[in-house]
Short mmCIF file of C-alpha atoms and ligand atoms in Angstrom, two decimals:
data_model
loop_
_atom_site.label_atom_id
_atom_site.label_comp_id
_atom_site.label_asym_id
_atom_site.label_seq_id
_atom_site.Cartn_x
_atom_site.Cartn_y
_atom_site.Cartn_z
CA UNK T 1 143.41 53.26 101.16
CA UNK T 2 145.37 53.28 98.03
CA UNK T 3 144.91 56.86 96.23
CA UNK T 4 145.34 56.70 92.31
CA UNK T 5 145.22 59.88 90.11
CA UNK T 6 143.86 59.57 86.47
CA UNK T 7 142.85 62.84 86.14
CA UNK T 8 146.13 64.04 84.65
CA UNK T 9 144.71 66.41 81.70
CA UNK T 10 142.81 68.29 84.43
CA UNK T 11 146.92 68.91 86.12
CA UNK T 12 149.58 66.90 86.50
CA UNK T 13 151.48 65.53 89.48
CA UNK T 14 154.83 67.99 90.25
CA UNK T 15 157.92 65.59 89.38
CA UNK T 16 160.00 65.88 92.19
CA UNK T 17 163.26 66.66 90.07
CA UNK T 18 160.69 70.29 89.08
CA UNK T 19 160.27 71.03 92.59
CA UNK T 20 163.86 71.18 93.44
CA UNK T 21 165.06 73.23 90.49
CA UNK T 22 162.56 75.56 91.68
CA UNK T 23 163.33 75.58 95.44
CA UNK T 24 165.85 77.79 95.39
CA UNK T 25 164.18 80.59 93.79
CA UNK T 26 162.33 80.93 96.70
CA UNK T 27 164.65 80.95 99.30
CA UNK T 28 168.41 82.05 98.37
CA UNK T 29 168.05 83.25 94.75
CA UNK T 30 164.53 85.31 95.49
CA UNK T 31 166.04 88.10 93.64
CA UNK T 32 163.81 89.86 90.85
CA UNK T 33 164.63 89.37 87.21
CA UNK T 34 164.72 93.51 86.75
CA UNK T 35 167.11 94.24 89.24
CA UNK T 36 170.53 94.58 88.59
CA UNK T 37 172.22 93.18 92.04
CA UNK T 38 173.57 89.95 92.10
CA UNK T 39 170.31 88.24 93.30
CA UNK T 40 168.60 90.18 90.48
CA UNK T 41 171.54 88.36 87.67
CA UNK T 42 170.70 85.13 89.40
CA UNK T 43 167.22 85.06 88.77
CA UNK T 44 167.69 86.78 85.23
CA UNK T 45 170.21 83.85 84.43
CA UNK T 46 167.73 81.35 85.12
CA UNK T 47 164.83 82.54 83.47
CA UNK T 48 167.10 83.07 80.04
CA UNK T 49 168.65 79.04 80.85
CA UNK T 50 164.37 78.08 81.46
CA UNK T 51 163.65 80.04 78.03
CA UNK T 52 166.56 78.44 76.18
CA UNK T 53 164.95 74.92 77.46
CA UNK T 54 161.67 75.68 76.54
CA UNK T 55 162.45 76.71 72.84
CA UNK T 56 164.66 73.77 72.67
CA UNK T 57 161.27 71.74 73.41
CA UNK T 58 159.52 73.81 70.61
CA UNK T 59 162.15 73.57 68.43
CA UNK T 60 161.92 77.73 68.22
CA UNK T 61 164.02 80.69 68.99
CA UNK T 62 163.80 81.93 72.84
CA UNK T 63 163.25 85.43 72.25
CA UNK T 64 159.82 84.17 70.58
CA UNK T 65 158.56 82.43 74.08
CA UNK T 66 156.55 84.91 76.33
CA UNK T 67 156.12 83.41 80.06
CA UNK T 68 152.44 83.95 80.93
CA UNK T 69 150.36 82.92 83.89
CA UNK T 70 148.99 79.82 82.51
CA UNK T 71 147.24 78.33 79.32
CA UNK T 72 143.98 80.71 79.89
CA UNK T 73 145.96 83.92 79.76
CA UNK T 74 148.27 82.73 76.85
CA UNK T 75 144.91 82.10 75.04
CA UNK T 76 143.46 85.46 75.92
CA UNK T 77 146.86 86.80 74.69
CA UNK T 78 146.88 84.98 71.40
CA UNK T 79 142.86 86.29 70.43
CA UNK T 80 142.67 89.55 72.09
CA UNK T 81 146.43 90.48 71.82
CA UNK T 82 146.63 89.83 67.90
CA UNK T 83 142.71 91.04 67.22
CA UNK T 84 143.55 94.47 69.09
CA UNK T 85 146.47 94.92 66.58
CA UNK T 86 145.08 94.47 63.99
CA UNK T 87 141.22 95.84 64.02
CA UNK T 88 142.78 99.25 65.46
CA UNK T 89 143.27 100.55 61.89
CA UNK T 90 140.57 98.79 60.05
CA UNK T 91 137.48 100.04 58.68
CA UNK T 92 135.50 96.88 58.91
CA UNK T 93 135.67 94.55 61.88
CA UNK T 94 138.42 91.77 61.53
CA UNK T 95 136.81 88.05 61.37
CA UNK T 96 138.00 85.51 63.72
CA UNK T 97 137.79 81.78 63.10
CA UNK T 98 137.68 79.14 65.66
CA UNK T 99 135.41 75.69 66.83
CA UNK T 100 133.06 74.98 68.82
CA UNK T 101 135.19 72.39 70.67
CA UNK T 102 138.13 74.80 72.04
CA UNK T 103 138.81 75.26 75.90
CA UNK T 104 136.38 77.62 77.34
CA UNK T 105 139.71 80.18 78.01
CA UNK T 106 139.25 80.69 73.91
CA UNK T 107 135.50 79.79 73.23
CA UNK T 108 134.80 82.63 76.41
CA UNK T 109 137.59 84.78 74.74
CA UNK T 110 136.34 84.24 71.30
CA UNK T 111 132.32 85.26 72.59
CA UNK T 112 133.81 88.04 74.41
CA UNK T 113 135.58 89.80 71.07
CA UNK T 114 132.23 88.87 68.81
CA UNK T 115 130.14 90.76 71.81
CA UNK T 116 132.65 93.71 70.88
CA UNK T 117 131.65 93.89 67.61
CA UNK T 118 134.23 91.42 66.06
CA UNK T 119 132.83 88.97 63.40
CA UNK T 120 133.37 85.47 64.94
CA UNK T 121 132.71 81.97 63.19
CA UNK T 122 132.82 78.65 65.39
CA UNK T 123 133.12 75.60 62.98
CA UNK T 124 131.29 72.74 64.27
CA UNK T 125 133.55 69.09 64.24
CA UNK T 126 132.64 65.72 62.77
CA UNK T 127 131.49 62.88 65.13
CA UNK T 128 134.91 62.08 65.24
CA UNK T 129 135.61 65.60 66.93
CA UNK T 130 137.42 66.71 64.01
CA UNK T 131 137.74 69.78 62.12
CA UNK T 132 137.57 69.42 58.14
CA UNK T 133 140.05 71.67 56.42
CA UNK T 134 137.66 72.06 54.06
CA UNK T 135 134.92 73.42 56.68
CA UNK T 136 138.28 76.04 57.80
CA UNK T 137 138.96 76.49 53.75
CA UNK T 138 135.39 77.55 53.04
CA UNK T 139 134.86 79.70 56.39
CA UNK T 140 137.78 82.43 55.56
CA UNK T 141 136.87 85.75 53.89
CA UNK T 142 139.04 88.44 52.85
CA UNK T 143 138.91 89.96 56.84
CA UNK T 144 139.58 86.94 58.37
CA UNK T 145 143.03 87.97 60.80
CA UNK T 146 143.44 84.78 62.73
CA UNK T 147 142.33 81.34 63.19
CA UNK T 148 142.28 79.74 66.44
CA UNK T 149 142.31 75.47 66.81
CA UNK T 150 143.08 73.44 69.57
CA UNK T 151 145.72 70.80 68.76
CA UNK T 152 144.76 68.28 71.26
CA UNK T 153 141.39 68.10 72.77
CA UNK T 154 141.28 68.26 76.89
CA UNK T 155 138.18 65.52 77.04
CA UNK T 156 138.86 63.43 74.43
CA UNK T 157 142.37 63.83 73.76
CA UNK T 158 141.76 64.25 69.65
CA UNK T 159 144.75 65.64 67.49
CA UNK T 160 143.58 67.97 64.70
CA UNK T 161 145.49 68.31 61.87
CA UNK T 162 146.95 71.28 62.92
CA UNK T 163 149.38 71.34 60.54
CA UNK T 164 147.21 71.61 57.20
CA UNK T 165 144.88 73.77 58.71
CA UNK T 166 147.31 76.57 59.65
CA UNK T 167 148.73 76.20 56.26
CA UNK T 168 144.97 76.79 54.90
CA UNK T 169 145.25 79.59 57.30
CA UNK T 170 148.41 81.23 55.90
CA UNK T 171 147.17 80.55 52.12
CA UNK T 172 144.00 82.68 53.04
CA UNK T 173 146.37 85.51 54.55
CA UNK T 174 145.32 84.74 58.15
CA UNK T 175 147.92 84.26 60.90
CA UNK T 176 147.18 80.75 62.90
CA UNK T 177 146.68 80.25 66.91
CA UNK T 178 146.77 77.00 68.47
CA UNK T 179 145.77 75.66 71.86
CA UNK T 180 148.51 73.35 72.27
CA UNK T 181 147.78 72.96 76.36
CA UNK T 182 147.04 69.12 76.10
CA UNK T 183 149.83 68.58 73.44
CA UNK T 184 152.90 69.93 75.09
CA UNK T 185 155.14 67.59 76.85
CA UNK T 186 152.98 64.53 74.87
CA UNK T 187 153.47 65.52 71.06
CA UNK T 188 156.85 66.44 69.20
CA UNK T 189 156.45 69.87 68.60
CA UNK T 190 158.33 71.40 65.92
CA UNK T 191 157.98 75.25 65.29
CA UNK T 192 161.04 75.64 62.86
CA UNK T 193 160.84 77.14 59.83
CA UNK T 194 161.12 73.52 57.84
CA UNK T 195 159.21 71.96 60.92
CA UNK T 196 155.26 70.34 61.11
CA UNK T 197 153.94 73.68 62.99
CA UNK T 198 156.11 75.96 60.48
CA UNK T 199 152.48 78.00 59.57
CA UNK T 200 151.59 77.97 63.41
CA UNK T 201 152.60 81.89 64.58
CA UNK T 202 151.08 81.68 68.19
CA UNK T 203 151.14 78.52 70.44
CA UNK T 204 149.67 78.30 74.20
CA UNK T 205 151.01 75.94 76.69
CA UNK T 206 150.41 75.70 80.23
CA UNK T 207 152.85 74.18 82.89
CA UNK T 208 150.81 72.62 85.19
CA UNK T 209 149.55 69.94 82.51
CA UNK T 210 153.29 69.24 81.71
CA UNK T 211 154.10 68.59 85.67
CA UNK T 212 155.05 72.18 86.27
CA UNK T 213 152.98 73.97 89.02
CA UNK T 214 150.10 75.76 88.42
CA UNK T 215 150.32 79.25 87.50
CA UNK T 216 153.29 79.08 84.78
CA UNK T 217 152.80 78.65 80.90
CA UNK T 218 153.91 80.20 78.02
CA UNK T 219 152.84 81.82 74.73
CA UNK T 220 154.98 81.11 71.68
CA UNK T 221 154.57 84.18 69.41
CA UNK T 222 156.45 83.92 65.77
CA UNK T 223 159.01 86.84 65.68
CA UNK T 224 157.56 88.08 62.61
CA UNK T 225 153.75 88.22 64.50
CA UNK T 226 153.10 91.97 65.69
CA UNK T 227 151.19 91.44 69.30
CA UNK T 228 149.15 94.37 71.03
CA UNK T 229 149.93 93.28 74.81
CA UNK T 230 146.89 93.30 76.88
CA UNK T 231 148.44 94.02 80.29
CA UNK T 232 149.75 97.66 80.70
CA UNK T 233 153.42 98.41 83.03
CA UNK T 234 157.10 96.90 82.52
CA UNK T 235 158.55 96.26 79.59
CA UNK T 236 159.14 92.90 80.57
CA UNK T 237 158.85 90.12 77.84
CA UNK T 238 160.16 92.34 75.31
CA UNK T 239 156.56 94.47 75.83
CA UNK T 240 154.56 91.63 75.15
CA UNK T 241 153.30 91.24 78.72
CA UNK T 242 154.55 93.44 81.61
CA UNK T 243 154.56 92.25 84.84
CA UNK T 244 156.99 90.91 87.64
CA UNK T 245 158.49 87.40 86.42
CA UNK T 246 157.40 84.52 87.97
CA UNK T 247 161.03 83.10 88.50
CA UNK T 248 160.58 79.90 90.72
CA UNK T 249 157.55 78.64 88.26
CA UNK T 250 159.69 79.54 85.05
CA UNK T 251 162.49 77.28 86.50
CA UNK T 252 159.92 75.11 87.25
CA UNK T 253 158.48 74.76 83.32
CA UNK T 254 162.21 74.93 82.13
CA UNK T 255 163.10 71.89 84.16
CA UNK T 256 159.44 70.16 82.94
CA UNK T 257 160.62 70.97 79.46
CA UNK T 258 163.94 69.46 79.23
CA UNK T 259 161.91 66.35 81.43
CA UNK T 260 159.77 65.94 78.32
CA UNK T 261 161.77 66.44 75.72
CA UNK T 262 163.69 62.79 77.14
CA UNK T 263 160.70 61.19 77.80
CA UNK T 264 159.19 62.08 74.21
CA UNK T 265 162.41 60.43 72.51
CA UNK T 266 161.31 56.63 72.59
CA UNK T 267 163.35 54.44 74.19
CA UNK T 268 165.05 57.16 75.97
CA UNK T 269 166.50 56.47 79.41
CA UNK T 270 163.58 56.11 82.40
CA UNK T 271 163.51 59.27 84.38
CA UNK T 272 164.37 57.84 87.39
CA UNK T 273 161.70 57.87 89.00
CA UNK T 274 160.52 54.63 90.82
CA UNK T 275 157.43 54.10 88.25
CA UNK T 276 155.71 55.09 85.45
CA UNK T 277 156.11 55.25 82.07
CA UNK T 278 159.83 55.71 79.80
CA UNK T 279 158.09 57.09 76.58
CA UNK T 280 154.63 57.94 75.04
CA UNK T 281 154.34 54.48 73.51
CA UNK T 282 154.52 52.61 76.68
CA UNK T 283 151.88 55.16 78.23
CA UNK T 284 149.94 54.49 75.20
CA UNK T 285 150.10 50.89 76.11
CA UNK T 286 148.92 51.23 79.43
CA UNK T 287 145.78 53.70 78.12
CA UNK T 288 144.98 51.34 75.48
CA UNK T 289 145.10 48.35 77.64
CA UNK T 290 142.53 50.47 80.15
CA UNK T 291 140.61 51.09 77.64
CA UNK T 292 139.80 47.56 76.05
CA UNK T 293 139.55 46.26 79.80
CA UNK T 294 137.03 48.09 80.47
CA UNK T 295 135.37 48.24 76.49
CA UNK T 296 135.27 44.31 77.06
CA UNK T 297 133.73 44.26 80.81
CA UNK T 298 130.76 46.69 80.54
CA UNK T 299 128.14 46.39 77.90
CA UNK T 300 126.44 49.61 76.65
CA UNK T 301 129.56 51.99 77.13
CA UNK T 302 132.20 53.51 74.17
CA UNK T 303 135.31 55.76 73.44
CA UNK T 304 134.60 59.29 72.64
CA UNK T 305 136.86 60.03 69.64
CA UNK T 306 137.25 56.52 68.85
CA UNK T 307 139.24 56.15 65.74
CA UNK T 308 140.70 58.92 65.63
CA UNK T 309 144.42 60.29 66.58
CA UNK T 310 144.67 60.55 70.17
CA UNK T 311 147.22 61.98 72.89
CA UNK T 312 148.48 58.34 74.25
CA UNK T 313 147.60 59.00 78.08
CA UNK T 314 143.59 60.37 76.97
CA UNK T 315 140.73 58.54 77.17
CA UNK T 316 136.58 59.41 77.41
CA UNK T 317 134.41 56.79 77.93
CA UNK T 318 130.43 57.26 77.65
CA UNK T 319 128.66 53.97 80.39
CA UNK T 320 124.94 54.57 79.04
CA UNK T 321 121.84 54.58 81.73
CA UNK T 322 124.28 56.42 84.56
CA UNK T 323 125.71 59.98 85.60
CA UNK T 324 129.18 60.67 85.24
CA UNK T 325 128.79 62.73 88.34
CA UNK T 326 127.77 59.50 90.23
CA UNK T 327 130.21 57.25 89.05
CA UNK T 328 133.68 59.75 89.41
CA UNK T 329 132.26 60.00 93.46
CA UNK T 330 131.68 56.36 93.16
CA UNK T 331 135.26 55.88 92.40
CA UNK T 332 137.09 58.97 94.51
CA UNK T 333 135.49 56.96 97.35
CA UNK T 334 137.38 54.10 96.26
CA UNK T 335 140.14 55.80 95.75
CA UNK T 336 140.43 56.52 92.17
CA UNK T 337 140.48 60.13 90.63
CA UNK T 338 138.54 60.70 87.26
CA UNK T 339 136.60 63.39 86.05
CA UNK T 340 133.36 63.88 84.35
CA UNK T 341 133.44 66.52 81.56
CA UNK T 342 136.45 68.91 81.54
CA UNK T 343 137.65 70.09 84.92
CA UNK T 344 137.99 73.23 84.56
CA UNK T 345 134.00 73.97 84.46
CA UNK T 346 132.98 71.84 87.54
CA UNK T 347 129.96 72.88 88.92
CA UNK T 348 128.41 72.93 85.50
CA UNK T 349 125.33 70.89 85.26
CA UNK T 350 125.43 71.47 81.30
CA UNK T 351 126.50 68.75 79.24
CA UNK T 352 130.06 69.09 78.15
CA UNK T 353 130.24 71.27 74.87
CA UNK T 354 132.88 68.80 72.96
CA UNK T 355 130.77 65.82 72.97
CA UNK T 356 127.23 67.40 72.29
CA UNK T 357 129.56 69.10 69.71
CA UNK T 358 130.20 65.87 68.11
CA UNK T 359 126.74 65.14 67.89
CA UNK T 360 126.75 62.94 71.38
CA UNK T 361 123.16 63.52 73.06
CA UNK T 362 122.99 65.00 76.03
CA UNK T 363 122.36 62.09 78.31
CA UNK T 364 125.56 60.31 76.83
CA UNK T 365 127.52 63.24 77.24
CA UNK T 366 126.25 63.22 80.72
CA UNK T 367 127.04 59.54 81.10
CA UNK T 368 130.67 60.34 79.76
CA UNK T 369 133.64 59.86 82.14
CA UNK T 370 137.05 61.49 81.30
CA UNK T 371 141.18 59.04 82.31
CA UNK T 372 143.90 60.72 81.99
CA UNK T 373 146.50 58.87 82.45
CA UNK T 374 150.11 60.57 84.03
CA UNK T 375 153.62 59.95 83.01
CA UNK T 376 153.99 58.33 87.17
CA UNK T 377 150.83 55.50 86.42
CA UNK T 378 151.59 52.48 86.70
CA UNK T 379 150.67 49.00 85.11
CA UNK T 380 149.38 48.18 88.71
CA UNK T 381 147.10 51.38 88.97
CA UNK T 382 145.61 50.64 85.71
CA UNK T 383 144.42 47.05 86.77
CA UNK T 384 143.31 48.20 90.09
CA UNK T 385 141.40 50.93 87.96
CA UNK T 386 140.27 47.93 86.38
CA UNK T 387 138.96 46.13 89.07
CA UNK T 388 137.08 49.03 90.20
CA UNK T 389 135.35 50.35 87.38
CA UNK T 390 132.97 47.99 86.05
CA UNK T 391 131.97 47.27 89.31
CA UNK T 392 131.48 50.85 89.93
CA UNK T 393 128.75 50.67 86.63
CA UNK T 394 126.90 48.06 87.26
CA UNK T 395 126.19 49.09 90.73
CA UNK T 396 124.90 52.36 89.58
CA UNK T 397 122.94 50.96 87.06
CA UNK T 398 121.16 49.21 89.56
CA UNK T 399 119.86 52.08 90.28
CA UNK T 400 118.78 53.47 86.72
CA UNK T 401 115.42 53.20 85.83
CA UNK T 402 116.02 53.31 82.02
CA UNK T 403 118.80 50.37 82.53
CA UNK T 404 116.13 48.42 83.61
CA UNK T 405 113.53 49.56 81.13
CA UNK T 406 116.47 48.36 78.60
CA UNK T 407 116.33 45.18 80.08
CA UNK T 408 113.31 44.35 80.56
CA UNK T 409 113.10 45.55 77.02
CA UNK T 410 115.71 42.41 76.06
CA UNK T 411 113.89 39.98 77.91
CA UNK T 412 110.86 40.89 76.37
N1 LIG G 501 143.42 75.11 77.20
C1 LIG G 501 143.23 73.80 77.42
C2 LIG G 501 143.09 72.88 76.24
C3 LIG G 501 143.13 73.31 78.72
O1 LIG G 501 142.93 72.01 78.92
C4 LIG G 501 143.24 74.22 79.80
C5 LIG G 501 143.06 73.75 81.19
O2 LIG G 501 142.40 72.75 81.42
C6 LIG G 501 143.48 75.57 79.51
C7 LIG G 501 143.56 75.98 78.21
C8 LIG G 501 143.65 76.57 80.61
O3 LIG G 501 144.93 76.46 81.17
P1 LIG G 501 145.24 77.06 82.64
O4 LIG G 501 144.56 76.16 83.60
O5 LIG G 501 146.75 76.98 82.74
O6 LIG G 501 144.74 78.44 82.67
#
C-alpha cells in the first residue's frame, strides 16, 4: 500500500542531501569539537561552517546561535535561562508574559517558574488564534523581564505578529522570546538589526521540523542578552550551555539551513529531489488546494485559523459529529499519516489547548484533525489524500449518534 506522510509539523522527513553531510561525522571525522587533534579540528571546523549557515538563515551573527538539543530545551533555555538572571538580584519576583496557545515545552516551562514563585500572565487569543498587541500592551508592568510568543502555531499553523509585539515588548523594557519551531525553514527570518525580528533577543528552532534529525536545534540569543545557563560543566557554547557537541546533528541542521534558505527564495532552483515542492508558494498551492477539496466535499467541517496568516504547508480541519482519534486510524490504515491535536501530547484524552483557547468547544476540538504538508508532497499525494478523506467522514459518521440526530433533525 501506498504510505503518505502529512504529518510534517509533528517532524519532518530527513532530505537525503542532510543525511550525507552528516554521515561522516559518524564514521571518519567522529572526533570531539574540544579536542585539539586533527579529528578534534575536523569536527570543530564543521560545527563553526554549520553555525555560519545557520546565522546566514537568520540573517544574525554566529557567535549569537547556541546548538541545543531540540526546540523544548531551547525554550526551557530562553524562560528559565533569562528569568534566573535576572530575578537573582531582585527584590520582587520578575513577571513573565506569555499565551495560552504556546507549545507545552513553554506553557509547562512557564507553569513551572509561576509554581516557583515567579508572577506569570498567559494572554488568551482571539477566535482567530491571535494575540492582540493591545492585550500584550496592557498586560506589562514595571517587573515584567520577558515576553514569550510563538511565531507560528504547531496545530493551526497561525503567524502572530511577532514583529509588533516584541517591539511592544522592548518599549515596555522587557526583552522578547519567540517560539519560532514551526516558522524556521517556512518564514524569512530576519534577525538584523534593520530586519522584521530586530526587537526579537531569543529565538527557538528545532531541526527535526526543518528535515534535520531529531535531537538538534538551536537557540538564537541577541549578543547584547545576558543568559544564566541552566546546564552546569564545559564551557562550551561560549558558557551558555555546556555539554559535548552534537557534531553529526549540527552538520545535519547546517546542511537543512542552507536547504531552506533556496527553497524559501521563490522561484529558486528545485532541490533535486524527484518531487515535491520548489518554493513556499507552490506548497501553499498544494495546501490550499487540499483544503478547498475537502471544504467543498464534506458538509459540517471548517479551517481552524481560517482567515488568518498561515505557514503555507499547515492546515486544521474540525469534521463535526466524529473523533479525530477515529478518523487519523481511519486513514493510517489507509495509508495516510495525520494527526489529531499536536503530536507531541499523544495519549492525551484532553482537548487540544489552542483550539478550546480560541473559543472552539470541546467536542470540535475533539473532532479537529491536524495536515501538514512536507516540502517532498506531491500534487498526487494530495489528491489521493483527497480521495480518502471524505470517505473516511462519512463512514464514521455513520456511526455518530448526534450525526444522525442532526439529520433527522433536517428532515424533520
Ligand atoms: N515548540 C513548538 C512550536 C513545537 O511544535 C515543538 C514540537 O512539536 C517544540 C517546541 C518542541 O521541539 P522538540 O521536539 O525539538 O523538543
Amino acid at each position: 500500500m501506498q504510505r503518505i506522510y502529512m504529518d510534517a509539523n509533528a517532524t519532518t522527513p530527513l532530505l537525503p542531501e542532510v543525511f550525507e553531510a552528516m554521515r561522516p561525522f559518524y564514521i571518519e571525522s567522529f572526533g570531539n569539537a574540544s579536542s585539539i587533534h586533527q579529528q578534534g579540528q575536523q569536527a570543530r571546523a564543521a560545527v563553526d561552517h554549520a553555525r555560519e549557515s545557520i546565522a546566514h538563515l537568520l540573517r544574525c551573527r554566529a557567535s549569537e546561535i547556541v546548538f541545543t538539543s531540540g526546540g523544548t530545551e531551547g525554550d526551557n533555555l530562553a524562560l528559565f535561562g533569562i528569568l534566573n538572571a535576572e530575578n537573582s538580584a531582585a527584590e520582587e519576583p520578575a513577571h513573565l508574559i506569555t499565551t495560552q496557545v504556546e507549545h507545552h515545552a513553554v506553557l509547562h516551562a512557564a507553569e513551572a517558574l509561576a509554581a516557583r514563585g515567579l508572577d506569570v500572565t498567559f494572554l488568551p487569543c482571539t477566535s482567530a488564534g491571535l494575540i492582540e498587541p493591545e492585550a500584550l500592551r496592557a498586560a506589562l508592568k514595571p517587573n515584567t523581564k520577558l515576553v514569550s510568543i510563538m511565531l507560528a502555531n504547531n496545530e493551526t499553523g497561525t503567524i502572530q505578529p511577532i514583529a509588533e509585539l516584541a517591539a511592544i515588548a522592548h518599549a515596555g523594557g522587557a526583552l522578547f522570546h519567540t517560539d519560532a519551531v514551526q516558522a524556521a525553514g517556512k518564514l524569512a527570518l530576519d534577525l538584523s538589526p534593520k530586519g522584521a525580528l530586530k526587537d526579537v533577543d531569543l529565538l527557538t528552532l528545532s531541526g527535526h521540523k526543518m528535515y534535520a534529525p531529531q535531537g538538534i536545534g538551536v537557540l538564537f540569543v541577541r549578543r547584547s542578552v545576558r543568559l544564566a545557563p541552566i546546564f552546569h560543566g564545559g564551557t562550551h557554547e561560549r558558557q551558555r550551555r555546556a555539554g559535548t557537541e552534537n557534531v553529526p546533528g549540527i552538520v545535519a541542521l547546517g546542511k537543512a539551513a542552507e536547504l531552506a534558505e533556496r527553497w524559501l527564495i521563490a522561484g529558486a532552483q528545485p532541490l533535486g529531489l524527484a518531487s515535491g515542492s520548489a518554493n513556499p508558494a507552490e506548497l501553499r498551492k498544494l495546501r490550499d488546494h487540499l483544503e478547498q477539496g475537502i471544504l467543498s466535499t464534506v458538509e459540517e467541517s471548517g479551517v481552524n485559523g481560517a482567515g488568518t496568516d498561515r505557514v503555507a504547508n499547515t492546515t486544521n480541519l474540525y469534521f463535526d459529529h466524529i473523533e479525530a482519534e477515529a478518523l487519523v486510524i481511519a486513514l493510517d490504515l489507509k495509508g495516510l499519516a495525520v494527526s489529531g491535536g499536536s503530536a507531541c501530547q499523544s495519549g492525551a484524552t484532553e482537548p487540544s489547548h489552542v483550539l478550546t483557547s480560541m473559543g472552539l468547544s470541546d467536542n470540535r476540538a475533539r473532532a479537529s484533525v491536524r495536515l501538514s504538508l512536507s516540502r517532498l508532497t506531491t500534487a498526487e499525494e494530495v489528491d489521493y489524500a483527497l480521495a480518502l478523506i471524505p470517505a473516511a467522514v462519512a463512514r464514521l459518521r455513520t456511526l455518530s449518534p448526534t450525526y444522525k440526530k442532526a439529520e433527522a433533525l433536517t428532515v424533520a
